[in-house]
Short mmCIF file of C-alpha atoms in Angstrom, two decimals:
data_model
loop_
_atom_site.label_atom_id
_atom_site.label_comp_id
_atom_site.label_asym_id
_atom_site.label_seq_id
_atom_site.Cartn_x
_atom_site.Cartn_y
_atom_site.Cartn_z
CA MET A 1 -2.40 5.85 -35.11
CA GLU A 2 -1.07 2.38 -35.90
CA SER A 3 -2.39 -0.28 -33.53
CA LYS A 4 0.18 -1.88 -31.27
CA THR A 5 -2.12 -4.26 -29.45
CA THR A 6 -2.35 -6.98 -32.14
CA ASN A 7 -1.34 -10.35 -30.75
CA ASN A 8 -0.86 -8.84 -27.32
CA PRO A 9 0.40 -11.60 -24.96
CA LEU A 10 -2.12 -10.50 -22.37
CA GLU A 11 -4.88 -12.22 -24.51
CA THR A 12 -2.77 -15.12 -25.84
CA GLU A 13 -0.25 -16.24 -23.23
CA ARG A 14 -1.13 -18.81 -20.55
CA ILE A 15 -2.57 -17.25 -17.40
CA ASN A 16 -0.11 -18.99 -15.10
CA LYS A 17 2.81 -17.57 -16.99
CA LEU A 18 1.28 -14.15 -17.22
CA LEU A 19 0.42 -13.94 -13.53
CA ARG A 20 3.91 -15.04 -12.64
CA SER A 21 5.59 -12.63 -15.00
CA PHE A 22 3.49 -9.66 -13.75
CA ALA A 23 3.08 -10.61 -10.07
CA VAL A 24 6.66 -11.49 -9.19
CA PRO A 25 8.14 -8.07 -10.17
CA SER A 26 5.12 -6.41 -8.57
CA ILE A 27 5.74 -8.32 -5.28
CA ILE A 28 9.37 -7.35 -5.31
CA SER A 29 8.42 -3.71 -6.05
CA MET A 30 6.03 -3.73 -3.07
CA LEU A 31 8.57 -5.34 -0.79
CA VAL A 32 11.12 -2.74 -1.83
CA SER A 33 8.60 0.02 -1.10
CA ALA A 34 7.90 -1.49 2.32
CA LEU A 35 11.65 -1.59 2.97
CA TYR A 36 11.75 2.22 2.91
CA ASN A 37 9.88 2.21 6.21
CA ILE A 38 11.36 -1.01 7.60
CA VAL A 39 14.98 0.14 7.03
CA ASP A 40 14.25 3.49 8.76
CA GLN A 41 12.61 1.63 11.59
CA PHE A 42 15.63 -0.60 11.99
CA PHE A 43 18.29 2.10 12.03
CA ILE A 44 16.24 4.43 14.20
CA GLY A 45 15.47 1.62 16.64
CA GLN A 46 19.13 0.75 16.96
CA THR A 47 20.20 4.38 17.67
CA VAL A 48 17.24 6.38 19.10
CA GLY A 49 15.22 3.48 20.56
CA GLU A 50 11.48 3.29 21.52
CA LEU A 51 10.81 7.04 21.15
CA GLY A 52 12.29 7.08 17.63
CA ASN A 53 10.19 4.04 16.64
CA ALA A 54 7.11 5.76 18.09
CA ALA A 55 7.92 8.90 16.06
CA THR A 56 7.96 7.03 12.77
CA ASN A 57 4.58 5.55 13.63
CA ILE A 58 3.16 8.96 14.37
CA ALA A 59 4.36 10.17 10.93
CA PHE A 60 3.05 7.01 9.21
CA PRO A 61 -0.39 8.44 8.28
CA LEU A 62 1.35 10.90 5.97
CA SER A 63 3.11 7.98 4.21
CA THR A 64 -0.16 6.19 3.72
CA SER A 65 -1.64 9.45 2.40
CA CYS A 66 1.08 9.51 -0.29
CA THR A 67 0.33 5.91 -1.15
CA ALA A 68 -3.44 6.72 -1.38
CA ILE A 69 -2.83 9.46 -3.93
CA ALA A 70 -0.36 7.24 -5.86
CA LEU A 71 -2.92 4.37 -6.03
CA LEU A 72 -5.80 6.69 -7.02
CA PHE A 73 -4.04 7.85 -10.13
CA GLY A 74 -1.55 4.96 -10.49
CA ILE A 75 -3.88 1.99 -10.41
CA GLY A 76 -6.80 4.09 -11.73
CA GLY A 77 -4.65 5.23 -14.66
CA ALA A 78 -3.30 1.76 -15.22
CA SER A 79 -6.77 0.20 -15.26
CA ALA A 80 -8.13 2.86 -17.64
CA PHE A 81 -5.09 2.47 -19.87
CA ASN A 82 -5.30 -1.36 -20.13
CA ILE A 83 -9.04 -1.36 -20.67
CA ALA A 84 -8.64 1.19 -23.54
CA LEU A 85 -5.78 -0.86 -25.05
CA GLY A 86 -7.97 -4.00 -24.85
CA GLN A 87 -10.62 -1.98 -26.81
CA ARG A 88 -7.91 -1.06 -29.38
CA ASN A 89 -8.16 2.68 -28.54
CA GLU A 90 -4.49 3.68 -28.20
CA LYS A 91 -5.07 7.41 -28.25
CA ARG A 92 -7.51 7.27 -25.36
CA ALA A 93 -5.10 4.98 -23.47
CA ALA A 94 -2.30 7.53 -23.88
CA GLN A 95 -4.62 10.33 -22.65
CA TYR A 96 -5.41 8.37 -19.50
CA MET A 97 -1.74 7.83 -18.80
CA GLY A 98 -0.78 11.43 -19.42
CA ASN A 99 -3.55 12.81 -17.15
CA ALA A 100 -2.64 10.30 -14.44
CA ILE A 101 1.01 11.45 -14.49
CA MET A 102 0.08 15.13 -14.19
CA MET A 103 -2.25 14.49 -11.25
CA LEU A 104 0.46 12.52 -9.45
CA VAL A 105 2.90 15.43 -9.74
CA LEU A 106 0.44 18.17 -8.78
CA LEU A 107 -1.02 16.41 -5.77
CA GLY A 108 2.42 15.42 -4.51
CA ILE A 109 3.48 19.04 -4.45
CA CYS A 110 0.25 20.07 -2.70
CA LEU A 111 0.69 17.49 0.08
CA CYS A 112 4.29 18.55 0.66
CA VAL A 113 3.29 22.23 1.01
CA VAL A 114 0.40 21.46 3.34
CA THR A 115 2.59 19.28 5.55
CA GLN A 116 5.29 21.92 5.85
CA LEU A 117 2.81 24.61 6.78
CA PHE A 118 0.84 22.65 9.39
CA LEU A 119 3.35 20.06 10.59
CA GLU A 120 3.08 20.30 14.40
CA PRO A 121 -0.77 20.55 14.53
CA MET A 122 -0.91 17.50 12.17
CA LEU A 123 1.44 15.46 14.32
CA ARG A 124 -0.46 16.30 17.49
CA PHE A 125 -3.70 15.33 15.68
CA PHE A 126 -2.07 12.00 14.75
CA GLY A 127 -1.66 11.29 18.46
CA SER A 128 1.96 12.23 19.25
CA PRO A 129 2.89 12.16 22.94
CA GLU A 130 4.96 15.15 24.10
CA ASN A 131 8.18 13.15 24.52
CA VAL A 132 7.84 11.87 20.91
CA LEU A 133 6.85 15.14 19.24
CA THR A 134 10.37 16.48 18.77
CA TYR A 135 11.54 13.29 17.05
CA ALA A 136 8.43 13.19 14.87
CA LYS A 137 8.89 16.82 13.75
CA THR A 138 12.53 16.30 12.87
CA TYR A 139 11.78 13.18 10.84
CA THR A 140 8.67 14.41 9.06
CA ARG A 141 9.94 17.94 8.23
CA ILE A 142 12.56 16.31 6.01
CA THR A 143 10.59 13.43 4.60
CA ALA A 144 7.80 15.77 3.47
CA PHE A 145 10.15 17.08 0.78
CA GLY A 146 10.10 13.61 -0.65
CA PHE A 147 6.32 13.28 -0.90
CA PRO A 148 6.14 14.36 -4.55
CA PHE A 149 8.90 11.87 -5.50
CA LEU A 150 7.28 9.07 -3.47
CA ILE A 151 3.88 9.57 -5.07
CA LEU A 152 5.34 9.77 -8.57
CA SER A 153 7.52 6.68 -8.12
CA ILE A 154 4.70 4.53 -6.73
CA GLY A 155 2.00 5.82 -9.12
CA GLY A 156 4.36 5.86 -12.06
CA GLY A 157 5.37 2.30 -11.33
CA HIS A 158 1.77 1.14 -11.80
CA LEU A 159 1.66 2.95 -15.14
CA ILE A 160 4.91 1.39 -16.29
CA ARG A 161 3.62 -2.03 -15.30
CA ALA A 162 0.42 -1.38 -17.28
CA ASP A 163 2.66 -0.67 -20.27
CA GLY A 164 3.79 -4.27 -20.05
CA ARG A 165 7.09 -3.66 -18.23
CA PRO A 166 6.73 -5.00 -14.67
CA ARG A 167 10.44 -5.63 -14.34
CA VAL A 168 11.17 -1.97 -15.08
CA THR A 169 8.94 -0.96 -12.16
CA MET A 170 10.77 -3.43 -9.96
CA PHE A 171 14.13 -1.97 -11.10
CA CYS A 172 13.08 1.61 -10.31
CA ASN A 173 11.89 0.73 -6.82
CA LEU A 174 14.85 -1.57 -6.10
CA THR A 175 17.35 1.06 -7.03
CA GLY A 176 15.82 3.68 -4.68
CA ALA A 177 15.52 1.17 -1.81
CA VAL A 178 19.11 -0.04 -2.05
CA LEU A 179 20.36 3.53 -2.14
CA ASN A 180 18.18 4.36 0.87
CA THR A 181 19.62 1.46 2.81
CA ILE A 182 23.24 2.41 2.03
CA LEU A 183 22.64 6.02 2.93
CA ASP A 184 20.81 5.06 6.12
CA ALA A 185 23.86 3.16 7.32
CA LEU A 186 26.13 6.09 6.36
CA PHE A 187 23.95 8.88 7.75
CA VAL A 188 22.62 7.22 10.90
CA PHE A 189 25.59 5.06 12.00
CA GLY A 190 28.47 6.85 10.26
CA PHE A 191 27.54 10.54 10.62
CA GLU A 192 25.31 9.95 13.66
CA TRP A 193 22.51 12.08 12.26
CA GLU A 194 19.88 9.77 13.79
CA MET A 195 16.36 10.87 12.79
CA ARG A 196 17.62 13.47 10.30
CA GLY A 197 19.90 10.96 8.67
CA ALA A 198 17.13 8.34 8.21
CA ALA A 199 14.80 10.95 6.80
CA LEU A 200 17.36 12.36 4.39
CA ALA A 201 18.31 8.89 3.14
CA THR A 202 14.63 8.15 2.44
CA VAL A 203 14.14 11.31 0.41
CA ILE A 204 17.25 10.73 -1.75
CA GLY A 205 16.10 7.19 -2.54
CA GLN A 206 12.64 8.36 -3.49
CA PHE A 207 14.10 11.09 -5.67
CA VAL A 208 16.16 8.62 -7.65
CA SER A 209 13.26 6.22 -8.08
CA ALA A 210 10.99 9.04 -9.31
CA CYS A 211 13.54 10.27 -11.88
CA MET A 212 13.87 6.76 -13.23
CA ALA A 213 10.08 6.38 -13.44
CA VAL A 214 9.80 9.65 -15.41
CA TRP A 215 12.39 8.52 -17.86
CA PHE A 216 10.74 5.14 -18.55
CA LEU A 217 7.26 6.74 -18.76
CA SER A 218 8.59 9.07 -21.47
CA HIS A 219 9.62 5.94 -23.43
CA CYS A 220 6.49 3.77 -23.32
CA LYS A 221 6.40 0.47 -25.26
CA THR A 222 2.72 0.22 -26.27
CA ILE A 223 1.89 3.89 -26.93
CA LYS A 224 3.67 7.12 -27.78
CA LEU A 225 3.14 9.60 -24.96
CA LYS A 226 3.00 13.08 -26.45
CA LYS A 227 3.04 16.35 -24.50
CA SER A 228 -0.58 17.07 -25.53
CA TYR A 229 -1.69 14.01 -23.56
CA LEU A 230 -0.46 15.69 -20.40
CA HIS A 231 -3.03 18.44 -20.65
CA LEU A 232 -5.64 17.73 -18.03
CA SER A 233 -9.09 16.62 -19.23
CA GLY A 234 -11.95 16.49 -16.78
CA GLN A 235 -13.43 13.44 -18.47
CA CYS A 236 -10.12 11.51 -18.35
CA VAL A 237 -9.38 12.50 -14.74
CA LYS A 238 -12.91 11.45 -13.72
CA ARG A 239 -12.49 8.05 -15.42
CA VAL A 240 -9.12 7.47 -13.89
CA MET A 241 -10.35 8.42 -10.43
CA SER A 242 -13.40 6.18 -10.71
CA LEU A 243 -11.14 3.19 -11.36
CA GLY A 244 -8.63 4.13 -8.64
CA ILE A 245 -11.13 4.92 -5.96
CA ALA A 246 -11.16 1.41 -4.40
CA PRO A 247 -7.42 1.26 -3.53
CA PHE A 248 -7.51 4.95 -2.70
CA SER A 249 -10.40 4.39 -0.27
CA ASN A 250 -8.62 1.48 1.34
CA GLN A 251 -5.50 3.62 1.94
CA VAL A 252 -7.49 6.58 3.20
CA SER A 253 -9.37 4.30 5.62
CA MET A 254 -6.05 2.84 6.75
CA THR A 255 -4.80 6.38 7.41
CA LEU A 256 -7.93 7.20 9.39
CA VAL A 257 -7.75 4.01 11.43
CA GLN A 258 -4.03 4.60 12.06
CA ILE A 259 -4.76 8.06 13.50
CA VAL A 260 -7.58 6.74 15.75
CA MET A 261 -5.40 3.83 16.81
CA ASN A 262 -2.48 6.11 17.76
CA LYS A 263 -4.82 8.26 19.87
CA SER A 264 -6.33 5.22 21.49
CA LEU A 265 -3.00 3.57 22.15
CA LYS A 266 -1.76 6.81 23.73
CA TYR A 267 -4.86 7.28 25.87
CA TYR A 268 -5.37 3.68 27.09
CA GLY A 269 -1.59 3.10 27.26
CA SER A 270 -1.25 5.93 29.77
CA MET A 271 -3.71 4.07 32.01
CA SER A 272 -1.81 0.79 31.77
CA VAL A 273 1.56 -0.52 32.88
CA TYR A 274 2.92 0.14 29.31
CA GLY A 275 2.70 3.91 29.28
CA GLU A 276 2.06 6.11 26.16
CA ALA A 277 5.08 5.36 24.05
CA ILE A 278 5.42 1.60 24.21
CA PRO A 279 2.05 0.69 22.59
CA ILE A 280 2.61 3.25 19.81
CA ALA A 281 6.12 2.06 19.14
CA CYS A 282 5.12 -1.67 19.08
CA SER A 283 2.04 -1.00 16.96
CA GLY A 284 4.18 0.90 14.42
CA ILE A 285 6.79 -1.85 14.15
CA ILE A 286 4.20 -4.61 13.84
CA SER A 287 2.18 -2.71 11.22
CA LYS A 288 5.32 -2.31 9.10
CA VAL A 289 6.18 -5.97 9.47
CA ASN A 290 2.67 -6.82 8.45
CA MET A 291 3.31 -4.63 5.34
CA LEU A 292 5.86 -7.19 4.22
CA PHE A 293 3.15 -9.84 4.17
CA MET A 294 0.70 -7.45 2.49
CA SER A 295 3.40 -6.62 -0.09
CA PHE A 296 3.08 -10.21 -1.42
CA VAL A 297 -0.72 -10.00 -1.51
CA ILE A 298 -0.93 -6.54 -3.04
CA GLY A 299 1.82 -7.49 -5.48
CA ILE A 300 -0.34 -10.45 -6.63
CA SER A 301 -3.38 -8.09 -6.99
CA GLN A 302 -1.33 -5.63 -9.00
CA GLY A 303 0.03 -8.40 -11.22
CA LEU A 304 -3.57 -9.48 -11.76
CA GLN A 305 -4.68 -5.95 -12.78
CA PRO A 306 -3.33 -5.67 -16.38
CA ILE A 307 -4.39 -9.25 -17.15
CA ALA A 308 -7.96 -8.75 -15.88
CA SER A 309 -8.26 -5.26 -17.40
CA PHE A 310 -7.05 -6.10 -20.85
CA ASN A 311 -9.05 -9.38 -21.14
CA PHE A 312 -12.13 -7.62 -19.80
CA GLY A 313 -11.77 -4.99 -22.44
CA ALA A 314 -11.25 -7.67 -25.07
CA LYS A 315 -14.27 -9.61 -23.78
CA HIS A 316 -12.27 -12.76 -22.93
CA TYR A 317 -14.25 -13.33 -19.74
CA ALA A 318 -13.15 -16.91 -19.06
CA ARG A 319 -9.53 -15.69 -18.85
CA VAL A 320 -10.57 -12.96 -16.42
CA LYS A 321 -12.12 -15.48 -14.05
CA GLU A 322 -9.22 -17.90 -14.37
CA ALA A 323 -6.72 -15.17 -13.51
CA TYR A 324 -8.68 -14.11 -10.46
CA LEU A 325 -9.00 -17.61 -9.08
CA LYS A 326 -5.30 -18.34 -9.52
CA ALA A 327 -4.38 -15.08 -7.80
CA ILE A 328 -6.60 -16.05 -4.91
CA SER A 329 -4.88 -19.43 -4.61
CA CYS A 330 -1.39 -17.85 -4.49
CA GLY A 331 -2.59 -15.30 -1.90
CA ALA A 332 -3.90 -18.08 0.38
CA ALA A 333 -0.59 -19.93 0.40
CA ILE A 334 1.35 -16.75 1.34
CA ALA A 335 -1.18 -15.76 4.03
CA ILE A 336 -0.97 -19.08 5.81
CA THR A 337 2.84 -18.90 5.88
CA ALA A 338 2.73 -15.38 7.34
CA PHE A 339 0.24 -16.47 10.00
CA LEU A 340 2.56 -19.22 11.20
CA LEU A 341 5.51 -16.83 11.42
CA PHE A 342 3.56 -14.19 13.34
CA GLN A 343 2.25 -16.72 15.83
CA ILE A 344 5.45 -18.73 16.42
CA PHE A 345 8.21 -16.03 16.26
CA PRO A 346 6.81 -12.65 17.48
CA ARG A 347 9.58 -11.94 19.95
CA GLN A 348 12.33 -12.75 17.49
CA ILE A 349 10.78 -10.46 14.86
CA ILE A 350 10.35 -7.52 17.25
CA ALA A 351 13.89 -7.88 18.56
CA ILE A 352 15.20 -7.06 15.08
CA PHE A 353 14.21 -3.39 15.60
CA GLY A 354 16.16 -2.79 18.81
CA ASP A 355 16.05 -3.66 22.48
CA GLY A 356 13.24 -2.74 24.85
CA SER A 357 11.98 -3.32 28.36
CA ASP A 358 10.15 -6.41 29.53
CA ALA A 359 6.87 -4.53 29.16
CA TYR A 360 7.81 -3.59 25.58
CA TYR A 361 8.33 -7.21 24.58
CA GLU A 362 5.25 -8.36 26.43
CA PHE A 363 2.96 -5.88 24.66
CA ALA A 364 4.62 -6.61 21.27
CA GLU A 365 4.17 -10.37 21.55
CA ASN A 366 0.50 -10.06 22.53
CA TYR A 367 -0.21 -7.55 19.82
CA PHE A 368 1.43 -9.82 17.19
CA ARG A 369 -0.52 -12.91 18.21
CA ILE A 370 -3.88 -11.29 18.89
CA PHE A 371 -4.25 -8.40 16.46
CA LEU A 372 -2.94 -10.38 13.49
CA PHE A 373 -4.62 -13.67 14.40
CA PHE A 374 -6.65 -13.82 11.13
CA THR A 375 -3.66 -13.14 8.90
CA PHE A 376 -4.34 -16.45 7.12
CA VAL A 377 -7.49 -15.03 5.44
CA ASN A 378 -6.40 -11.38 5.01
CA PHE A 379 -5.39 -12.02 1.39
CA LEU A 380 -8.96 -12.09 0.11
CA GLN A 381 -10.04 -8.45 0.55
CA PRO A 382 -7.21 -6.64 -1.32
CA ILE A 383 -7.11 -9.09 -4.21
CA SER A 384 -10.91 -9.05 -4.64
CA SER A 385 -11.14 -5.30 -4.29
CA ASN A 386 -8.49 -4.61 -6.89
CA PHE A 387 -9.97 -7.21 -9.22
CA PHE A 388 -13.28 -5.53 -9.42
CA THR A 389 -11.65 -2.19 -9.96
CA ALA A 390 -9.54 -3.68 -12.76
CA ILE A 391 -12.61 -4.88 -14.63
CA GLY A 392 -14.28 -1.45 -14.44
CA LYS A 393 -16.46 -2.03 -11.36
CA PRO A 394 -15.17 0.61 -8.94
CA LYS A 395 -18.27 0.68 -6.74
CA VAL A 396 -17.92 -2.98 -5.82
CA GLY A 397 -14.21 -2.58 -5.39
CA SER A 398 -14.66 0.50 -3.20
CA PHE A 399 -17.11 -1.26 -0.98
CA LEU A 400 -14.87 -4.29 -0.55
CA ALA A 401 -11.90 -2.00 0.20
CA LEU A 402 -13.72 -0.26 3.03
CA THR A 403 -15.24 -3.31 4.75
CA ARG A 404 -12.40 -4.10 7.17
CA GLN A 405 -11.05 -0.64 7.96
CA ILE A 406 -14.20 1.50 8.14
CA LEU A 407 -17.17 -0.82 8.70
CA PHE A 408 -15.54 -3.07 11.29
CA LEU A 409 -12.09 -2.08 12.59
CA LEU A 410 -12.64 1.59 13.26
CA PRO A 411 -15.79 1.10 15.43
CA ALA A 412 -14.12 -1.82 17.24
CA VAL A 413 -11.02 0.22 18.06
CA VAL A 414 -13.22 2.93 19.55
CA ILE A 415 -15.62 0.71 21.46
CA PHE A 416 -13.78 -2.33 22.67
CA PRO A 417 -11.19 -0.44 24.88
CA MET A 418 -13.99 1.25 26.72
CA PHE A 419 -14.77 -2.14 28.32
CA VAL A 420 -11.42 -3.95 28.55
CA GLY A 421 -8.84 -1.16 28.20
CA ILE A 422 -5.85 -1.38 25.86
CA ASP A 423 -6.41 -5.12 25.28
CA GLY A 424 -9.59 -4.13 23.45
CA ILE A 425 -7.48 -2.56 20.69
CA MET A 426 -5.74 -5.88 20.14
CA TYR A 427 -9.00 -7.83 19.89
CA ALA A 428 -10.46 -5.31 17.49
CA GLY A 429 -8.20 -6.73 14.81
CA PRO A 430 -9.38 -10.33 14.55
CA VAL A 431 -13.00 -9.36 15.03
CA ALA A 432 -12.79 -6.88 12.11
CA ASP A 433 -10.89 -9.41 9.95
CA PHE A 434 -13.49 -12.12 10.53
CA PHE A 435 -16.48 -10.02 9.55
CA ALA A 436 -14.64 -8.41 6.64
CA VAL A 437 -13.80 -11.85 5.12
CA LEU A 438 -17.40 -12.95 5.61
CA VAL A 439 -18.75 -9.92 3.72
CA VAL A 440 -16.07 -10.15 0.95
CA THR A 441 -16.78 -13.83 0.38
CA ILE A 442 -20.49 -13.19 -0.03
CA MET A 443 -19.92 -10.27 -2.43
CA VAL A 444 -17.36 -12.14 -4.51
CA VAL A 445 -19.48 -15.19 -4.94
CA ARG A 446 -22.52 -13.08 -5.92
CA GLU A 447 -20.63 -10.90 -8.37
CA LEU A 448 -18.80 -13.81 -10.04
CA LYS A 449 -22.01 -15.74 -10.57
CA ARG A 450 -23.92 -12.71 -11.89
CA GLU A 451 -21.24 -11.10 -13.98
CA LEU A 452 -18.86 -13.79 -15.18
CA TYR A 453 -21.58 -16.26 -16.11
CA HIS A 454 -23.99 -13.82 -17.61
CA ASP A 455 -23.45 -10.44 -19.26
CA PHE A 456 -20.49 -9.09 -17.25
#
């Protein structure tokens, strides 16, 4: 097979230009993905109210499960693909991509079937109060049909980006999100379908994005993707999973923490002046707003991935380090901006998603300011975790991905409320953030000194 990686801009273009060209479309793609949930939250909040917002939060662990699968084989496949290209092994790169695509499709179908079969027990396990359960069932029953399309569009977007077409990924996601927004307005406000309308609009948007991703993946720029490369190989799947395990672990841990938090908010909320539904509704809205900030950070880390992977495969180690440090600098600037917005304008932000009682606004403002207090340093973990995955060090990446959610936040969410009630859940956030950043800083400094200055 004729090599197509000669004079690849990933090893010759300036890092600043490369990072901008890959990160900006990635950020827009992540923002668009976040808008799927934000838009639903807006329209449901305006029509159904607090119970509807709580219902979408109850269903949110299933959305993060879709993202986890998409990242496992999307980022994993993209990293394996770019490393193989950097090593001038186009056939192996194509095999990695083909196997990643097949796994995205198969696991998306499996998750849809499992959700349909066990919907009510799952929602109760996720912490749904009785007065929220009907709304959650209505919404999730429909959105579950979109899981295969959501997984394929997110994971396929990473593979398209690895092929050197970040703008195409952005275009696929943007098309689906714009369609979702238009249909949300039509179905929810126009036809008054409420939860059903928001769910149906989401599925249609995801379907369109997935179809576009499939078409572009069948017309790759750097390799020719043959049908034979879609045949699953245990060796290829294992390699892809090993490189995608860090972002996958982070998403799985987020799902686990979300479930525990919902249960804790329900339990301790019932013993407070807020009741069961208000804390769950506020937490859901604020987590989705925080997703907008994280979209910038994760977009930067995704833009970093092909640059770091290719240059690592090509043994251009100085370029790898330069790309990482510049990504960190961009992440810091964005994180500080988000911190100021969350601290100064919490009430204005929460009001976008519908009216509520005085208790509703009180809890939301406190949750914004306390739980997200360390937003200004929360860029470091996702960028560092994905960086080490991109250069073929999934064990380091996985450890860094789990530090905040599993090592610190989950125990804090369980233990703190035992002593101070529902306020303990709020304070669990900044405590977990502080210790996670401390661990990540130590690990990054050690790894950079050892690997980038010695034998990598």
